[in-house]
Amino acid sequence: MLNHTKAYKISILALFIAFIIIQNYIPLFGYSPVGPLSLTTIQITVIIAGIILGPVDGGIVGGVWGFLSLIKAFTAPSSPFEPLVFTNPLISILPRILVGLFAGYLFILFGHIIKKTSINMIITGLLGALLNTILVLGMIYLFYRTPEVAKAYGASNPAMIGKLLLIVVGTNGIPEAILSAIVTPLIADPILHFVKRDD
Amino acid sequence: MDNFIFGQYSPGDSFIHRLDPRNKLFLTILIIVASLLIHSWVSPLILLLVCAFAIQTSHVGWHFLIHGIKFFIHMILLTSLLQLLLSRSGKVYWYFWIFNISSFGAHIAIMSFFRFIIAIIISMLFLLTTSPIEISDTISSLLNPLKFIHVPVEDISLTISIALRFVPTMTGEVHRIMDAQKSRGVQFHKGNVIKRIKMSIPIMFPLFINTFKRAEDLASAMILRGYTGNRYRSSIRKMHWHINDTIVFIAIILIIILIFLLIES
């Protein structure tokens, strides 16, 4: 009963937002360093929000993540690359909103086709993380390709950026997708049972 | 993390702390915008004087503030240095290979250095003297006009204030969970990719379950206290506009108008 009240919807959304804020600011928790790379686990939280709270709330939680990375790019950048790229809301906010939204809709859509929830979650986790990588890097590619912007960002040859971004897909995008494909069902499945235990 | 003070509230009861948060936010934004629009070398010095006066009256402490923004000062110095050495326009004083110092480059570098310094100091001061709760109250009072187009303003501000309220609580919980896992012998810095993926689960999972349990407790507490959605709620904290606010407001506006009338024109 409680899960269907407005009070519950507001509090769980607020706590998910708090969760995202913490993941952005506690080292080792939101970004786990593996060798020279830094894999983010934040998209997992957004995907889980999309699966359990629904597409709209997933989109809101994703939007908070995007907004925080926008602020972080301005105030406390962790790499010299960040202030150049993530200060553009089309790169930092829009893809993250879409990740939460799509994760919610994908889970509902695949729910009609695949009967086993955990397999559905593996696919949603994989596609959600891939969508984040593709959208963010795709947006960077779109904005960098024009010669003026490329020059302003200090890159002489726009053709090089395409190759560079493909390397990032290999080093960050694919491990992150595998990470969230493994972790999402392990966390979301028991929580879904926990949430629906009264129904 | 310890010497990183951005967004950290330092409680106090100084003149600046007692100003209306709406007033503080408006003046902060006004000073940042003004610092972006100035071109003369004298105006940033006047704005820096205003900042210095504000720091002195806020009782935050010079050492604390400077220690906290040291990282940003290094970053800003580096960007200014690059601008100084790489832009070539106007009279060139000195050059070597691709580097050169020109009159235009020097002007751009000094101006951008002052602009960023002013913006960092004043926004830092706002965050240091305004509690997260006050910030969320300010945001919701800014959203108030949106009520006319049926945006659920009360719900949004309630969500923001719950989220900000639980950040410290949940941060403590993350540290407790990590300590608990460490005491069981988990090593967070070792192992290959698979091991590290495995390690994130025993931290994430308890936190997620606790999040849902806490939301249930919170919801039942809200319902028992008679919460109904999107109605106007009276607040235990009221924002008051005192005579001091009017004085500070007029003073800052006058300073900025004078800068633009006398120095910039």
mmCIF file of C-alpha atoms in Angstrom, chain A residues 2-3 5-19 21-23 25-29 32-35 39 41 44-45 48-49 52-53 71 74-77 83 175 178-179 182-183 186-188 190-191 194-195 197-198, chain B residues 1 4 6 71-72 75 120 152 155 158-160 162-164 166-171 174-175 178 188-189 191-194 196-197 200-201 203-205 207-220 222-223 227-230:
data_model
loop_
_atom_site.group_PDB
_atom_site.id
_atom_site.type_symbol
_atom_site.label_atom_id
_atom_site.label_comp_id
_atom_site.label_asym_id
_atom_site.label_seq_id
_atom_site.Cartn_x
_atom_site.Cartn_y
_atom_site.Cartn_z
ATOM 1 C CA LEU A 2 2.691 2.408 1.114
ATOM 2 C CA ASN A 3 4.532 2.045 -2.193
ATOM 3 C CA THR A 5 1.377 6.793 -2.030
ATOM 4 C CA LYS A 6 2.685 10.111 -3.218
ATOM 5 C CA ALA A 7 4.711 10.534 -0.023
ATOM 6 C CA TYR A 8 6.654 7.331 -0.871
ATOM 7 C CA LYS A 9 7.229 8.410 -4.465
ATOM 8 C CA ILE A 10 8.646 11.762 -3.342
ATOM 9 C CA SER A 11 10.877 10.246 -0.651
ATOM 10 C CA ILE A 12 12.327 7.468 -2.811
ATOM 11 C CA LEU A 13 13.053 9.942 -5.614
ATOM 12 C CA ALA A 14 14.718 12.325 -3.126
ATOM 13 C CA LEU A 15 16.855 9.513 -1.678
ATOM 14 C CA PHE A 16 17.936 8.409 -5.160
ATOM 15 C CA ILE A 17 18.986 11.993 -5.866
ATOM 16 C CA ALA A 18 20.970 11.987 -2.600
ATOM 17 C CA PHE A 19 22.534 8.677 -3.729
ATOM 18 C CA ILE A 21 25.073 13.313 -5.173
ATOM 19 C CA ILE A 22 27.109 11.017 -2.889
ATOM 20 C CA GLN A 23 28.373 8.934 -5.815
ATOM 21 C CA TYR A 25 31.539 13.349 -4.499
ATOM 22 C CA ILE A 26 32.875 10.305 -2.627
ATOM 23 C CA PRO A 27 36.007 8.932 -4.260
ATOM 24 C CA LEU A 28 36.096 5.142 -4.874
ATOM 25 C CA PHE A 29 32.321 4.946 -4.665
ATOM 26 C CA SER A 32 36.217 2.937 -9.407
ATOM 27 C CA PRO A 33 39.759 3.100 -10.771
ATOM 28 C CA VAL A 34 40.837 -0.032 -12.639
ATOM 29 C CA GLY A 35 44.484 0.369 -13.617
ATOM 30 C CA LEU A 39 35.044 3.351 -14.670
ATOM 31 C CA THR A 41 29.214 3.140 -11.550
ATOM 32 C CA ILE A 44 24.088 1.737 -12.795
ATOM 33 C CA THR A 45 22.185 3.800 -10.212
ATOM 34 C CA ILE A 48 18.238 0.858 -11.528
ATOM 35 C CA ALA A 49 16.145 4.004 -10.903
ATOM 36 C CA ILE A 52 12.363 0.216 -10.399
ATOM 37 C CA LEU A 53 10.894 3.734 -10.243
ATOM 38 C CA ILE A 71 28.706 21.757 -12.098
ATOM 39 C CA PHE A 74 32.961 24.137 -13.915
ATOM 40 C CA THR A 75 34.116 23.891 -10.303
ATOM 41 C CA ALA A 76 36.162 20.753 -9.607
ATOM 42 C CA PRO A 77 37.303 19.118 -12.843
ATOM 43 C CA PRO A 83 35.999 21.643 -18.491
ATOM 44 C CA PRO A 175 34.076 -2.254 -19.703
ATOM 45 C CA ILE A 178 29.940 -5.167 -19.072
ATOM 46 C CA LEU A 179 30.132 -3.820 -15.500
ATOM 47 C CA ILE A 182 26.704 -7.787 -14.415
ATOM 48 C CA VAL A 183 25.871 -5.470 -11.502
ATOM 49 C CA LEU A 186 22.469 -8.524 -9.053
ATOM 50 C CA ILE A 187 21.168 -5.385 -7.325
ATOM 51 C CA ALA A 188 17.891 -4.608 -9.119
ATOM 52 C CA PRO A 190 16.392 -8.511 -5.160
ATOM 53 C CA ILE A 191 15.262 -4.893 -4.760
ATOM 54 C CA PHE A 194 11.716 -6.228 -1.856
ATOM 55 C CA VAL A 195 9.588 -3.426 -3.304
ATOM 56 C CA ARG A 197 6.710 -7.981 -1.507
ATOM 57 C CA ASP A 198 3.319 -6.613 -0.396
ATOM 58 C CA MET B 1 38.681 15.441 0.285
ATOM 59 C CA PHE B 4 38.252 20.533 -0.411
ATOM 60 C CA PHE B 6 33.621 23.692 -2.117
ATOM 61 C CA PHE B 71 43.548 24.214 -6.211
ATOM 62 C CA PHE B 72 41.420 26.610 -8.287
ATOM 63 C CA MET B 75 44.269 25.995 -12.345
ATOM 64 C CA ILE B 120 35.330 31.646 -7.352
ATOM 65 C CA PRO B 152 4.401 21.152 -8.886
ATOM 66 C CA ASP B 155 6.803 18.791 -4.575
ATOM 67 C CA LEU B 158 10.275 19.105 -0.854
ATOM 68 C CA THR B 159 12.216 16.565 -2.961
ATOM 69 C CA ILE B 160 15.279 18.825 -3.079
ATOM 70 C CA ILE B 162 14.856 15.765 1.506
ATOM 71 C CA ALA B 163 17.719 14.928 -0.868
ATOM 72 C CA LEU B 164 20.026 17.559 0.648
ATOM 73 C CA PHE B 166 20.010 12.924 3.625
ATOM 74 C CA VAL B 167 23.347 13.455 1.858
ATOM 75 C CA PRO B 168 25.365 13.607 5.119
ATOM 76 C CA THR B 169 23.391 10.708 6.659
ATOM 77 C CA MET B 170 23.962 8.476 3.652
ATOM 78 C CA THR B 171 27.617 9.537 3.363
ATOM 79 C CA VAL B 174 28.703 4.536 2.961
ATOM 80 C CA HIS B 175 31.724 4.919 5.225
ATOM 81 C CA MET B 178 33.041 0.292 3.669
ATOM 82 C CA PHE B 188 39.358 -2.095 -2.251
ATOM 83 C CA HIS B 189 42.573 -1.180 -4.046
ATOM 84 C CA GLY B 191 42.693 -7.200 -7.782
ATOM 85 C CA ASN B 192 41.797 -7.332 -11.447
ATOM 86 C CA VAL B 193 38.709 -5.983 -13.192
ATOM 87 C CA ILE B 194 36.440 -8.881 -12.234
ATOM 88 C CA ARG B 196 36.829 -4.907 -8.497
ATOM 89 C CA ILE B 197 33.406 -5.349 -10.074
ATOM 90 C CA SER B 200 31.334 -2.765 -5.748
ATOM 91 C CA ILE B 201 28.345 -5.042 -5.082
ATOM 92 C CA ILE B 203 28.863 -1.674 -0.981
ATOM 93 C CA MET B 204 26.099 -0.789 -3.405
ATOM 94 C CA PHE B 205 23.598 -3.440 -2.380
ATOM 95 C CA LEU B 207 23.023 1.009 0.517
ATOM 96 C CA PHE B 208 20.263 0.442 -2.026
ATOM 97 C CA ILE B 209 18.224 -1.738 0.336
ATOM 98 C CA ASN B 210 18.647 0.821 3.134
ATOM 99 C CA THR B 211 17.589 3.570 0.733
ATOM 100 C CA PHE B 212 14.305 1.791 0.060
ATOM 101 C CA LYS B 213 13.732 1.023 3.742
ATOM 102 C CA ARG B 214 14.445 4.629 4.651
ATOM 103 C CA ALA B 215 12.032 5.864 1.965
ATOM 104 C CA GLU B 216 9.302 3.676 3.477
ATOM 105 C CA ASP B 217 9.958 5.055 6.972
ATOM 106 C CA LEU B 218 10.003 8.582 5.627
ATOM 107 C CA ALA B 219 6.762 8.061 3.707
ATOM 108 C CA SER B 220 4.939 6.628 6.724
ATOM 109 C CA MET B 222 4.954 11.975 6.255
ATOM 110 C CA ILE B 223 1.550 10.317 5.935
ATOM 111 C CA TYR B 227 1.053 15.023 4.199
ATOM 112 C CA THR B 228 -0.971 15.567 1.043
ATOM 113 C CA GLY B 229 0.645 16.252 -2.287
ATOM 114 C CA ASN B 230 1.532 19.656 -3.696
#
